[in-house]
PDB file of C-alpha atoms and ligand atoms in Angstrom:
ATOM      1  CA  MET A 879     -14.954  15.762   2.274  1.00 96.00           C
ATOM      2  CA  ASN A 880     -11.201  15.416   1.857  1.00 97.00           C
ATOM      3  CA  ILE A 881      -9.149  12.258   2.220  1.00 98.00           C
ATOM      4  CA  THR A 882      -5.448  12.623   2.987  1.00 98.00           C
ATOM      5  CA  LYS A 883      -3.016   9.742   2.836  1.00 98.00           C
ATOM      6  CA  LEU A 884      -0.024   9.958   5.176  1.00 98.00           C
ATOM      7  CA  THR A 885       2.829   7.482   4.914  1.00 96.00           C
ATOM      8  CA  SER A 886       5.190   6.631   7.757  1.00 93.00           C
ATOM      9  CA  VAL A 887       8.850   6.411   6.906  1.00 87.00           C
ATOM     10  CA  LYS A 888       9.829   3.326   8.845  1.00 82.00           C
ATOM     11  CA  THR A 889       7.515   0.713   7.369  1.00 84.00           C
ATOM     12  CA  ILE A 890       5.910   2.731   4.560  1.00 91.00           C
ATOM     13  CA  CYS A 891       2.525   2.251   6.174  1.00 95.00           C
ATOM     14  CA  ASN A 892      -0.435   4.405   5.091  1.00 98.00           C
ATOM     15  CA  SER A 893      -2.650   6.268   7.511  1.00 98.00           C
ATOM     16  CA  TYR A 894      -5.702   8.169   6.271  1.00 98.00           C
ATOM     17  CA  LEU A 895      -7.485  11.277   7.478  1.00 98.00           C
ATOM     18  CA  ILE A 896     -11.060  11.842   6.386  1.00 98.00           C
ATOM     19  CA  GLU A 897     -11.950  15.474   6.871  1.00 98.00           C
ATOM     20  CA  GLU A 898     -15.283  17.272   6.934  1.00 98.00           C
ATOM     21  CA  ASP A 899     -15.580  20.911   8.086  1.00 97.00           C
ATOM     22  CA  GLY A 900     -12.292  20.701   9.999  1.00 98.00           C
ATOM     23  CA  PHE A 901     -13.272  17.537  11.847  1.00 98.00           C
ATOM     24  CA  VAL A 902     -11.426  14.302  11.062  1.00 98.00           C
ATOM     25  CA  VAL A 903     -11.653  10.557  11.381  1.00 98.00           C
ATOM     26  CA  ILE A 904      -8.275   8.820  11.531  1.00 98.00           C
ATOM     27  CA  ILE A 905      -7.788   5.419   9.937  1.00 98.00           C
ATOM     28  CA  ASP A 906      -4.717   3.607  11.371  1.00 98.00           C
ATOM     29  CA  PRO A 907      -2.554   6.105  13.283  1.00 98.00           C
ATOM     30  CA  GLY A 908       0.618   4.433  11.927  1.00 95.00           C
ATOM     31  CA  GLN A 909       4.127   5.390  12.986  1.00 92.00           C
ATOM     32  CA  ASP A 910       6.609   8.242  13.110  1.00 92.00           C
ATOM     33  CA  GLY A 911       4.091  10.851  14.296  1.00 95.00           C
ATOM     34  CA  VAL A 912       2.825  11.523  10.751  1.00 96.00           C
ATOM     35  CA  VAL A 913      -0.827  11.719  11.785  1.00 98.00           C
ATOM     36  CA  GLU A 914      -0.235  14.071  14.696  1.00 97.00           C
ATOM     37  CA  ALA A 915       1.929  16.353  12.583  1.00 97.00           C
ATOM     38  CA  GLU A 916      -0.733  16.679   9.881  1.00 98.00           C
ATOM     39  CA  ILE A 917      -3.593  17.228  12.333  1.00 98.00           C
ATOM     40  CA  ASP A 918      -1.699  19.911  14.209  1.00 98.00           C
ATOM     41  CA  SER A 919      -0.464  21.714  11.134  1.00 98.00           C
ATOM     42  CA  LYS A 920      -3.997  21.878   9.695  1.00 98.00           C
ATOM     43  CA  GLY A 921      -5.694  22.543  13.007  1.00 98.00           C
ATOM     44  CA  TYR A 922      -8.059  19.579  12.533  1.00 98.00           C
ATOM     45  CA  GLN A 923     -10.233  18.267  15.323  1.00 98.00           C
ATOM     46  CA  PRO A 924     -10.185  14.445  15.484  1.00 98.00           C
ATOM     47  CA  GLU A 925     -13.388  12.622  16.423  1.00 98.00           C
ATOM     48  CA  TYR A 926     -12.711   8.909  15.922  1.00 98.00           C
ATOM     49  CA  ILE A 927      -9.829   6.528  15.325  1.00 98.00           C
ATOM     50  CA  LEU A 928     -10.689   3.489  13.182  1.00 98.00           C
ATOM     51  CA  LEU A 929      -8.405   0.461  12.929  1.00 98.00           C
ATOM     52  CA  THR A 930      -8.024  -1.944  10.014  1.00 98.00           C
ATOM     53  CA  HIS A 931      -6.078  -4.429  12.170  1.00 98.00           C
ATOM     54  CA  GLU A 932      -3.765  -4.822  15.132  1.00 98.00           C
ATOM     55  CA  HIS A 933      -0.296  -4.947  13.550  1.00 98.00           C
ATOM     56  CA  PHE A 934       2.399  -2.665  14.968  1.00 97.00           C
ATOM     57  CA  ASP A 935       2.987  -0.653  11.801  1.00 96.00           C
ATOM     58  CA  HIS A 936      -0.671   0.435  11.808  1.00 98.00           C
ATOM     59  CA  VAL A 937      -0.975   1.189  15.529  1.00 98.00           C
ATOM     60  CA  GLN A 938       2.398   2.247  16.850  1.00 97.00           C
ATOM     61  CA  ASP A 939       1.186   5.840  17.380  1.00 97.00           C
ATOM     62  CA  LEU A 940      -2.263   4.790  18.604  1.00 98.00           C
ATOM     63  CA  GLU A 941      -1.683   5.480  22.291  1.00 98.00           C
ATOM     64  CA  ALA A 942      -0.031   8.844  21.643  1.00 98.00           C
ATOM     65  CA  VAL A 943      -2.832   9.974  19.332  1.00 98.00           C
ATOM     66  CA  ARG A 944      -5.753   8.836  21.486  1.00 97.00           C
ATOM     67  CA  GLU A 945      -4.093  10.334  24.561  1.00 96.00           C
ATOM     68  CA  LYS A 946      -3.476  13.676  22.897  1.00 97.00           C
ATOM     69  CA  TYR A 947      -6.924  14.167  21.341  1.00 98.00           C
ATOM     70  CA  GLY A 948      -9.046  12.094  23.712  1.00 97.00           C
ATOM     71  CA  VAL A 949     -11.005  10.378  20.959  1.00 97.00           C
ATOM     72  CA  PRO A 950     -12.575   6.898  20.959  1.00 98.00           C
ATOM     73  CA  VAL A 951     -11.095   4.001  19.021  1.00 98.00           C
ATOM     74  CA  ILE A 952     -13.311   1.680  16.967  1.00 98.00           C
ATOM     75  CA  ALA A 953     -11.956  -1.816  16.238  1.00 98.00           C
ATOM     76  CA  SER A 954     -13.199  -5.355  15.844  1.00 98.00           C
ATOM     77  CA  ARG A 955     -13.273  -7.160  19.178  1.00 98.00           C
ATOM     78  CA  THR A 956     -10.493  -9.481  18.053  1.00 98.00           C
ATOM     79  CA  CYS A 957      -8.314  -6.607  16.899  1.00 98.00           C
ATOM     80  CA  SER A 958      -8.936  -4.811  20.171  1.00 98.00           C
ATOM     81  CA  GLU A 959      -7.933  -7.830  22.253  1.00 98.00           C
ATOM     82  CA  ARG A 960      -4.776  -8.409  20.242  1.00 98.00           C
ATOM     83  CA  LEU A 961      -3.507  -4.842  20.647  1.00 98.00           C
ATOM     84  CA  GLY A 962      -2.444  -5.612  24.204  1.00 97.00           C
ATOM     85  CA  ASP A 963       0.338  -8.144  23.554  1.00 95.00           C
ATOM     86  CA  PRO A 964       3.586  -7.564  21.633  1.00 95.00           C
ATOM     87  CA  ARG A 965       3.308 -11.124  20.317  1.00 94.00           C
ATOM     88  CA  THR A 966      -0.086 -10.488  18.729  1.00 96.00           C
ATOM     89  CA  ASN A 967       0.443  -6.885  17.618  1.00 97.00           C
ATOM     90  CA  LEU A 968       3.762  -8.252  16.266  1.00 96.00           C
ATOM     91  CA  SER A 969       5.859  -5.412  17.679  1.00 96.00           C
ATOM     92  CA  ILE A 970       8.050  -8.187  19.112  1.00 95.00           C
ATOM     93  CA  ILE A 971       9.174  -9.174  15.602  1.00 94.00           C
ATOM     94  CA  GLU A 972       9.441  -5.711  14.058  1.00 94.00           C
ATOM     95  CA  ASP A 973      13.244  -5.795  13.828  1.00 93.00           C
ATOM     96  CA  ILE A 974      13.476  -9.294  12.372  1.00 93.00           C
ATOM     97  CA  LEU A 975      10.738  -8.513   9.886  1.00 91.00           C
ATOM     98  CA  SER A 976      12.515  -5.371   8.776  1.00 90.00           C
ATOM     99  CA  TYR A 977      15.787  -7.287   8.471  1.00 91.00           C
ATOM    100  CA  TYR A 978      14.136  -9.900   6.246  1.00 90.00           C
ATOM    101  CA  LYS A 979      12.643  -7.173   4.068  1.00 87.00           C
ATOM    102  CA  THR A 980      15.682  -4.916   3.735  1.00 88.00           C
ATOM    103  CA  GLY A 981      18.722  -7.052   4.625  1.00 90.00           C
ATOM    104  CA  VAL A 982      19.828  -4.233   6.918  1.00 88.00           C
ATOM    105  CA  VAL A 983      20.271  -4.655  10.667  1.00 87.00           C
ATOM    106  CA  SER A 984      18.720  -1.596  12.314  1.00 82.00           C
ATOM    107  CA  GLU A 985      21.043   0.299  14.652  1.00 82.00           C
ATOM    108  CA  GLU A 986      18.422   0.693  17.331  1.00 87.00           C
ATOM    109  CA  LYS A 987      16.099  -1.922  18.699  1.00 90.00           C
ATOM    110  CA  SER A 988      12.448  -1.142  18.053  1.00 91.00           C
ATOM    111  CA  PRO A 989      10.277  -0.779  21.132  1.00 90.00           C
ATOM    112  CA  ARG A 990       7.863  -3.559  21.990  1.00 93.00           C
ATOM    113  CA  PHE A 991       4.615  -1.934  22.896  1.00 96.00           C
ATOM    114  CA  VAL A 992       1.036  -2.607  23.845  1.00 97.00           C
ATOM    115  CA  CYS A 993      -2.130  -0.555  23.343  1.00 98.00           C
ATOM    116  CA  ARG A 994      -5.246  -0.387  25.462  1.00 98.00           C
ATOM    117  CA  GLU A 995      -8.407  -1.989  24.140  1.00 98.00           C
ATOM    118  CA  ALA A 996     -10.685   0.007  21.852  1.00 98.00           C
ATOM    119  CA  GLU A 997     -13.574   1.980  23.356  1.00 98.00           C
ATOM    120  CA  ILE A 998     -16.011   0.646  20.750  1.00 98.00           C
ATOM    121  CA  THR A 999     -15.765  -2.957  19.549  1.00 98.00           C
ATOM    122  CA  TYR A1000     -17.935  -5.130  17.317  1.00 98.00           C
ATOM    123  CA  GLU A1001     -18.173  -8.590  15.812  1.00 98.00           C
ATOM    124  CA  GLY A1002     -19.186  -9.319  12.248  1.00 97.00           C
ATOM    125  CA  GLU A1003     -20.359  -5.979  10.891  1.00 98.00           C
ATOM    126  CA  TYR A1004     -20.707  -2.495  12.296  1.00 98.00           C
ATOM    127  CA  ASP A1005     -21.990   0.836  10.948  1.00 98.00           C
ATOM    128  CA  LEU A1006     -20.993   4.338  11.925  1.00 98.00           C
ATOM    129  CA  VAL A1007     -22.702   7.478  10.712  1.00 98.00           C
ATOM    130  CA  TRP A1008     -20.420  10.484  10.969  1.00 98.00           C
ATOM    131  CA  ARG A1009     -21.205  14.030   9.797  1.00 98.00           C
ATOM    132  CA  GLY A1010     -23.378  12.852   6.935  1.00 97.00           C
ATOM    133  CA  HIS A1011     -21.058  10.016   5.922  1.00 98.00           C
ATOM    134  CA  SER A1012     -21.473   6.351   6.482  1.00 98.00           C
ATOM    135  CA  PHE A1013     -18.736   3.910   7.431  1.00 98.00           C
ATOM    136  CA  THR A1014     -19.304   0.161   7.242  1.00 98.00           C
ATOM    137  CA  PHE A1015     -16.922  -2.263   8.925  1.00 98.00           C
ATOM    138  CA  ILE A1016     -16.758  -5.945   8.115  1.00 98.00           C
ATOM    139  CA  GLU A1017     -14.499  -8.571   9.638  1.00 98.00           C
ATOM    140  CA  ALA A1018     -12.090 -10.116   7.152  1.00 98.00           C
ATOM    141  CA  PRO A1019      -9.638 -12.515   8.843  1.00 98.00           C
ATOM    142  CA  GLY A1020      -6.692 -14.172   7.111  1.00 98.00           C
ATOM    143  CA  HIS A1021      -3.818 -11.723   7.238  1.00 98.00           C
ATOM    144  CA  SER A1022      -4.535 -11.450  10.960  1.00 98.00           C
ATOM    145  CA  PRO A1023      -7.571 -12.472  13.025  1.00 98.00           C
ATOM    146  CA  GLY A1024      -8.485  -8.846  13.762  1.00 98.00           C
ATOM    147  CA  CYS A1025      -8.560  -7.593  10.147  1.00 98.00           C
ATOM    148  CA  VAL A1026     -11.528  -5.620   8.828  1.00 98.00           C
ATOM    149  CA  LEU A1027     -12.453  -3.781   5.655  1.00 98.00           C
ATOM    150  CA  ILE A1028     -13.811  -0.268   6.126  1.00 98.00           C
ATOM    151  CA  THR A1029     -16.088   1.150   3.446  1.00 98.00           C
ATOM    152  CA  LEU A1030     -16.914   4.859   3.284  1.00 98.00           C
ATOM    153  CA  ASP A1031     -20.116   5.992   1.547  1.00 98.00           C
ATOM    154  CA  GLY A1032     -19.936   2.888  -0.657  1.00 97.00           C
ATOM    155  CA  GLU A1033     -17.289   4.707  -2.610  1.00 98.00           C
ATOM    156  CA  TYR A1034     -13.981   4.120  -0.833  1.00 98.00           C
ATOM    157  CA  CYS A1035     -12.651   0.967   0.784  1.00 98.00           C
ATOM    158  CA  PHE A1036      -9.831   1.040   3.336  1.00 98.00           C
ATOM    159  CA  THR A1037      -8.373  -2.416   3.027  1.00 98.00           C
ATOM    160  CA  GLY A1038      -5.491  -2.524   5.534  1.00 98.00           C
ATOM    161  CA  ASP A1039      -3.061  -5.201   4.374  1.00 98.00           C
ATOM    162  CA  TYR A1040      -5.393  -6.615   1.688  1.00 98.00           C
ATOM    163  CA  MET A1041      -5.600  -5.512  -1.942  1.00 97.00           C
ATOM    164  CA  LEU A1042      -2.169  -3.892  -2.005  1.00 96.00           C
ATOM    165  CA  SER A1043      -1.622  -2.772  -5.567  1.00 91.00           C
ATOM    166  CA  ASN A1044       1.194  -5.161  -6.436  1.00 85.00           C
ATOM    167  CA  GLU A1045       1.324  -7.676  -3.643  1.00 90.00           C
ATOM    168  CA  GLU A1046      -0.567 -10.731  -2.475  1.00 94.00           C
ATOM    169  CA  PRO A1047      -1.542 -10.466   1.200  1.00 96.00           C
ATOM    170  CA  THR A1048       0.800 -12.042   3.735  1.00 94.00           C
ATOM    171  CA  LEU A1049      -0.977 -14.930   5.431  1.00 96.00           C
ATOM    172  CA  ARG A1050       1.885 -16.579   7.279  1.00 92.00           C
ATOM    173  CA  LEU A1051       2.642 -14.130  10.074  1.00 94.00           C
ATOM    174  CA  ARG A1052       1.540 -15.324  13.500  1.00 93.00           C
ATOM    175  CA  GLY A1053      -2.262 -15.205  13.588  1.00 96.00           C
ATOM    176  CA  GLY A1054      -2.504 -15.488   9.806  1.00 97.00           C
ATOM    177  CA  ASN A1055      -4.864 -18.109   8.427  1.00 97.00           C
ATOM    178  CA  GLU A1056      -4.998 -19.110   4.799  1.00 97.00           C
ATOM    179  CA  ALA A1057      -8.312 -21.002   5.092  1.00 98.00           C
ATOM    180  CA  ASP A1058     -10.034 -18.003   6.697  1.00 98.00           C
ATOM    181  CA  TYR A1059      -8.678 -15.812   3.941  1.00 98.00           C
ATOM    182  CA  ARG A1060      -9.970 -18.075   1.168  1.00 98.00           C
ATOM    183  CA  ASN A1061     -13.310 -18.918   2.788  1.00 98.00           C
ATOM    184  CA  ILE A1062     -14.312 -15.663   4.464  1.00 98.00           C
ATOM    185  CA  THR A1063     -12.320 -12.777   3.109  1.00 98.00           C
ATOM    186  CA  VAL A1064     -11.841 -13.510  -0.587  1.00 98.00           C
ATOM    187  CA  PRO A1065     -15.640 -13.657  -1.191  1.00 98.00           C
ATOM    188  CA  ILE A1066     -16.015 -10.278   0.543  1.00 98.00           C
ATOM    189  CA  LEU A1067     -13.192  -8.760  -1.505  1.00 97.00           C
ATOM    190  CA  GLU A1068     -14.751 -10.084  -4.690  1.00 97.00           C
ATOM    191  CA  MET A1069     -18.024  -8.376  -3.843  1.00 97.00           C
ATOM    192  CA  ILE A1070     -16.447  -4.936  -3.732  1.00 97.00           C
ATOM    193  CA  PRO A1071     -17.893  -3.274  -6.846  1.00 97.00           C
ATOM    194  CA  ASP A1072     -15.719  -2.113  -9.709  1.00 97.00           C
ATOM    195  CA  GLY A1073     -15.201   1.620  -9.510  1.00 97.00           C
ATOM    196  CA  THR A1074     -14.606   1.565  -5.736  1.00 98.00           C
ATOM    197  CA  LYS A1075     -11.536   3.540  -4.712  1.00 98.00           C
ATOM    198  CA  ILE A1076      -9.194   1.165  -2.923  1.00 98.00           C
ATOM    199  CA  CYS A1077      -7.101   2.763  -0.165  1.00 98.00           C
ATOM    200  CA  PRO A1078      -4.661   0.115   1.083  1.00 98.00           C
ATOM    201  CA  GLY A1079      -2.430   0.157   4.166  1.00 98.00           C
ATOM    202  CA  HIS A1080       0.714   0.123   2.028  1.00 96.00           C
ATOM    203  CA  GLY A1081       1.454   1.450  -1.431  1.00 95.00           C
ATOM    204  CA  VAL A1082      -0.678   3.358  -3.894  1.00 96.00           C
ATOM    205  CA  SER A1083      -4.441   3.853  -4.071  1.00 96.00           C
ATOM    206  CA  TYR A1084      -6.319   2.763  -7.178  1.00 96.00           C
ATOM    207  CA  THR A1085      -9.775   2.202  -8.572  1.00 97.00           C
ATOM    208  CA  LYS A1086     -11.027  -1.386  -8.574  1.00 96.00           C
ATOM    209  CA  GLY A1087     -11.382  -2.551 -12.153  1.00 93.00           C
ATOM    210  CA  HIS A1088      -8.844   0.035 -13.322  1.00 88.00           C
ATOM    211  CA  GLU A1089      -5.803  -1.388 -11.525  1.00 82.00           C
ATOM    212  CA  THR A1090      -3.358  -0.338 -14.227  1.00 72.00           C
ATOM    213  CA  GLU A1091      -4.071   3.333 -13.597  1.00 65.00           C
ATOM    214  CA  ALA A1092      -2.849   3.240  -9.987  1.00 59.00           C
ATOM    215  CA  GLU A1093      -1.793   6.664  -8.763  1.00 55.00           C
TER     216      GLU A1093
ATOM    217  CA  MET B1134       8.920 -25.034  34.180  1.00 92.00           C
ATOM    218  CA  THR B1135      12.724 -24.942  34.034  1.00 96.00           C
ATOM    219  CA  ASN B1136      14.543 -22.718  31.563  1.00 97.00           C
ATOM    220  CA  LEU B1137      15.419 -25.751  29.472  1.00 97.00           C
ATOM    221  CA  GLU B1138      11.802 -26.886  29.425  1.00 97.00           C
ATOM    222  CA  GLN B1139      10.722 -23.437  28.252  1.00 97.00           C
ATOM    223  CA  TYR B1140      13.379 -23.470  25.557  1.00 98.00           C
ATOM    224  CA  ASN B1141      12.344 -26.890  24.318  1.00 98.00           C
ATOM    225  CA  ARG B1142       8.696 -25.912  24.438  1.00 97.00           C
ATOM    226  CA  ALA B1143       9.318 -22.974  22.094  1.00 97.00           C
ATOM    227  CA  PHE B1144      10.706 -25.385  19.496  1.00 98.00           C
ATOM    228  CA  MET B1145       8.154 -28.128  20.078  1.00 98.00           C
ATOM    229  CA  LEU B1146       5.100 -25.861  19.850  1.00 96.00           C
ATOM    230  CA  ASN B1147       6.287 -23.776  16.911  1.00 95.00           C
ATOM    231  CA  PHE B1148       7.570 -26.637  14.825  1.00 96.00           C
ATOM    232  CA  ARG B1149       5.262 -29.404  16.093  1.00 96.00           C
ATOM    233  CA  LEU B1150       8.124 -31.645  17.207  1.00 97.00           C
ATOM    234  CA  LYS B1151       8.821 -34.047  20.040  1.00 97.00           C
ATOM    235  CA  GLU B1152      11.609 -33.492  22.502  1.00 96.00           C
ATOM    236  CA  GLU B1153      13.732 -36.244  20.961  1.00 97.00           C
ATOM    237  CA  ASP B1154      13.628 -34.387  17.603  1.00 96.00           C
ATOM    238  CA  LEU B1155      15.370 -31.313  18.990  1.00 97.00           C
ATOM    239  CA  PRO B1156      19.103 -32.213  19.242  1.00 97.00           C
ATOM    240  CA  GLY B1157      20.888 -31.373  15.999  1.00 97.00           C
ATOM    241  CA  LEU B1158      17.968 -29.341  14.654  1.00 97.00           C
ATOM    242  CA  GLU B1159      19.047 -26.675  12.150  1.00 97.00           C
ATOM    243  CA  TYR B1160      17.538 -23.542  10.619  1.00 97.00           C
ATOM    244  CA  MET B1161      16.131 -24.504   7.206  1.00 96.00           C
ATOM    245  CA  GLY B1162      16.787 -28.147   8.115  1.00 96.00           C
ATOM    246  CA  ILE B1163      13.047 -28.756   8.421  1.00 97.00           C
ATOM    247  CA  ILE B1164      10.265 -27.092   6.481  1.00 95.00           C
ATOM    248  CA  GLN B1165       8.735 -25.466   9.588  1.00 95.00           C
ATOM    249  CA  TRP B1166      11.969 -23.720  10.616  1.00 97.00           C
ATOM    250  CA  ASP B1167      12.080 -21.179   7.809  1.00 94.00           C
ATOM    251  CA  SER B1168      12.296 -17.407   8.173  1.00 92.00           C
ATOM    252  CA  VAL B1169       8.672 -17.131   9.323  1.00 92.00           C
ATOM    253  CA  GLY B1170       9.108 -19.992  11.782  1.00 95.00           C
ATOM    254  CA  HIS B1171      12.276 -18.329  13.030  1.00 96.00           C
ATOM    255  CA  MET B1172      10.429 -15.111  13.873  1.00 95.00           C
ATOM    256  CA  ASP B1173       7.866 -17.007  15.923  1.00 95.00           C
ATOM    257  CA  LEU B1174      10.549 -19.057  17.645  1.00 97.00           C
ATOM    258  CA  ILE B1175      12.548 -15.968  18.632  1.00 96.00           C
ATOM    259  CA  ALA B1176       9.386 -14.180  19.808  1.00 95.00           C
ATOM    260  CA  ASP B1177       8.565 -17.094  22.102  1.00 96.00           C
ATOM    261  CA  ILE B1178      12.113 -17.448  23.419  1.00 97.00           C
ATOM    262  CA  GLU B1179      12.314 -13.711  24.124  1.00 96.00           C
ATOM    263  CA  SER B1180       8.932 -13.733  25.859  1.00 94.00           C
ATOM    264  CA  ALA B1181       9.863 -16.785  27.940  1.00 95.00           C
ATOM    265  CA  TYR B1182      12.977 -15.116  29.372  1.00 96.00           C
ATOM    266  CA  GLY B1183      11.873 -11.483  29.175  1.00 94.00           C
ATOM    267  CA  ILE B1184      14.785 -10.481  26.941  1.00 95.00           C
ATOM    268  CA  GLN B1185      15.302  -8.607  23.679  1.00 94.00           C
ATOM    269  CA  MET B1186      18.081 -10.233  21.694  1.00 96.00           C
ATOM    270  CA  ASP B1187      20.532  -8.407  19.450  1.00 94.00           C
ATOM    271  CA  MET B1188      19.870  -9.003  15.766  1.00 93.00           C
ATOM    272  CA  LYS B1189      23.288 -10.624  15.414  1.00 93.00           C
ATOM    273  CA  ASP B1190      22.286 -13.247  17.969  1.00 96.00           C
ATOM    274  CA  VAL B1191      18.884 -13.699  16.369  1.00 95.00           C
ATOM    275  CA  LEU B1192      20.647 -14.586  13.131  1.00 94.00           C
ATOM    276  CA  ASP B1193      23.325 -16.702  14.856  1.00 96.00           C
ATOM    277  CA  LEU B1194      20.683 -18.828  16.535  1.00 97.00           C
ATOM    278  CA  SER B1195      20.710 -21.291  13.680  1.00 97.00           C
ATOM    279  CA  THR B1196      20.776 -24.615  15.517  1.00 98.00           C
ATOM    280  CA  TYR B1197      19.095 -25.961  18.648  1.00 98.00           C
ATOM    281  CA  GLU B1198      22.511 -26.173  20.376  1.00 97.00           C
ATOM    282  CA  LYS B1199      23.691 -22.693  19.331  1.00 98.00           C
ATOM    283  CA  GLY B1200      20.588 -21.234  20.910  1.00 98.00           C
ATOM    284  CA  LEU B1201      21.448 -22.794  24.262  1.00 97.00           C
ATOM    285  CA  LYS B1202      24.956 -21.381  24.058  1.00 97.00           C
ATOM    286  CA  ILE B1203      23.908 -17.850  23.023  1.00 98.00           C
ATOM    287  CA  LEU B1204      21.196 -17.623  25.653  1.00 98.00           C
ATOM    288  CA  SER B1205      23.390 -18.845  28.483  1.00 97.00           C
ATOM    289  CA  GLU B1206      26.528 -16.927  27.544  1.00 97.00           C
ATOM    290  CA  LYS B1207      25.006 -13.619  26.451  1.00 97.00           C
ATOM    291  CA  TYR B1208      21.679 -13.396  28.218  1.00 97.00           C
ATOM    292  CA  GLY B1209      22.432 -15.200  31.466  1.00 96.00           C
ATOM    293  CA  VAL B1210      19.831 -17.918  30.997  1.00 97.00           C
ATOM    294  CA  ASN B1211      20.816 -20.781  33.297  1.00 95.00           C
ATOM    295  CA  PHE B1212      20.045 -24.164  31.767  1.00 94.00           C
ATOM    296  CA  ASP B1213      21.633 -26.212  34.588  1.00 88.00           C
ATOM    297  CA  GLU B1214      19.003 -25.484  37.205  1.00 75.00           C
TER     298      GLU B1214
HETATM  299 ZN1   ZN C1692      -0.493  -6.277   8.855  1.00 80.99          ZN
END
């Protein structure tokens, strides 16, 4: 098994490809066509798209990727429902958000977009067995209502916008909820065992318990 | 709902205010209207009128009254109906 991290230029958002025998699972298709480019250059065959949450930077290329490869999308029910509105996938505020972060007014207006609902949705927890590997999904609201943590073989955790190496999660964007974060998500994050490889939606990956050795 | 009612509603719902609180309201003048509140306000105003504002106007919309002026002069929103 190989895990490749791909980072989009615009919002520095990480997508991941998990590869086994030329077949891949995509986690968060991201932006800027980075996922498509990698899949095509390696000749991979995608089988699933998994989403950590509904925010535009993680799903801007979702429709293009699912259209091109015809693969099912797996998302929490809440995430799935919130993909279909620019106010809940936050594509409506992309330009303001980027202005606040960079102080630069972008020349072009970003497109507001919607995505279709996921083919496979779940509430609470969900398990997927894929080519000898096991994915576990668990809902973790706070940053957004549709957030989940995705564990692979008990060894890797794809955390979306939680557990970024040097940043507290943002809880104040529309749909964010500090109480949900403290009451539901923090206890789940604390239960992730030391030694787990944390693969966040932005920034570097690291091993839990060895945060200083981030690579 | 008239255009003015929609405009007022965006402020009232986002910032939990009554209609009489709106005149004279300024960006950063109340705790709710900070940068995060501003993003939500603009998103609701843009959705209400089906427009996408220029960033310059987004930043210029710094009082309740300026918003009325920008929307009517630049985006053709009629508040006199
Ligand atoms: Zn996010």
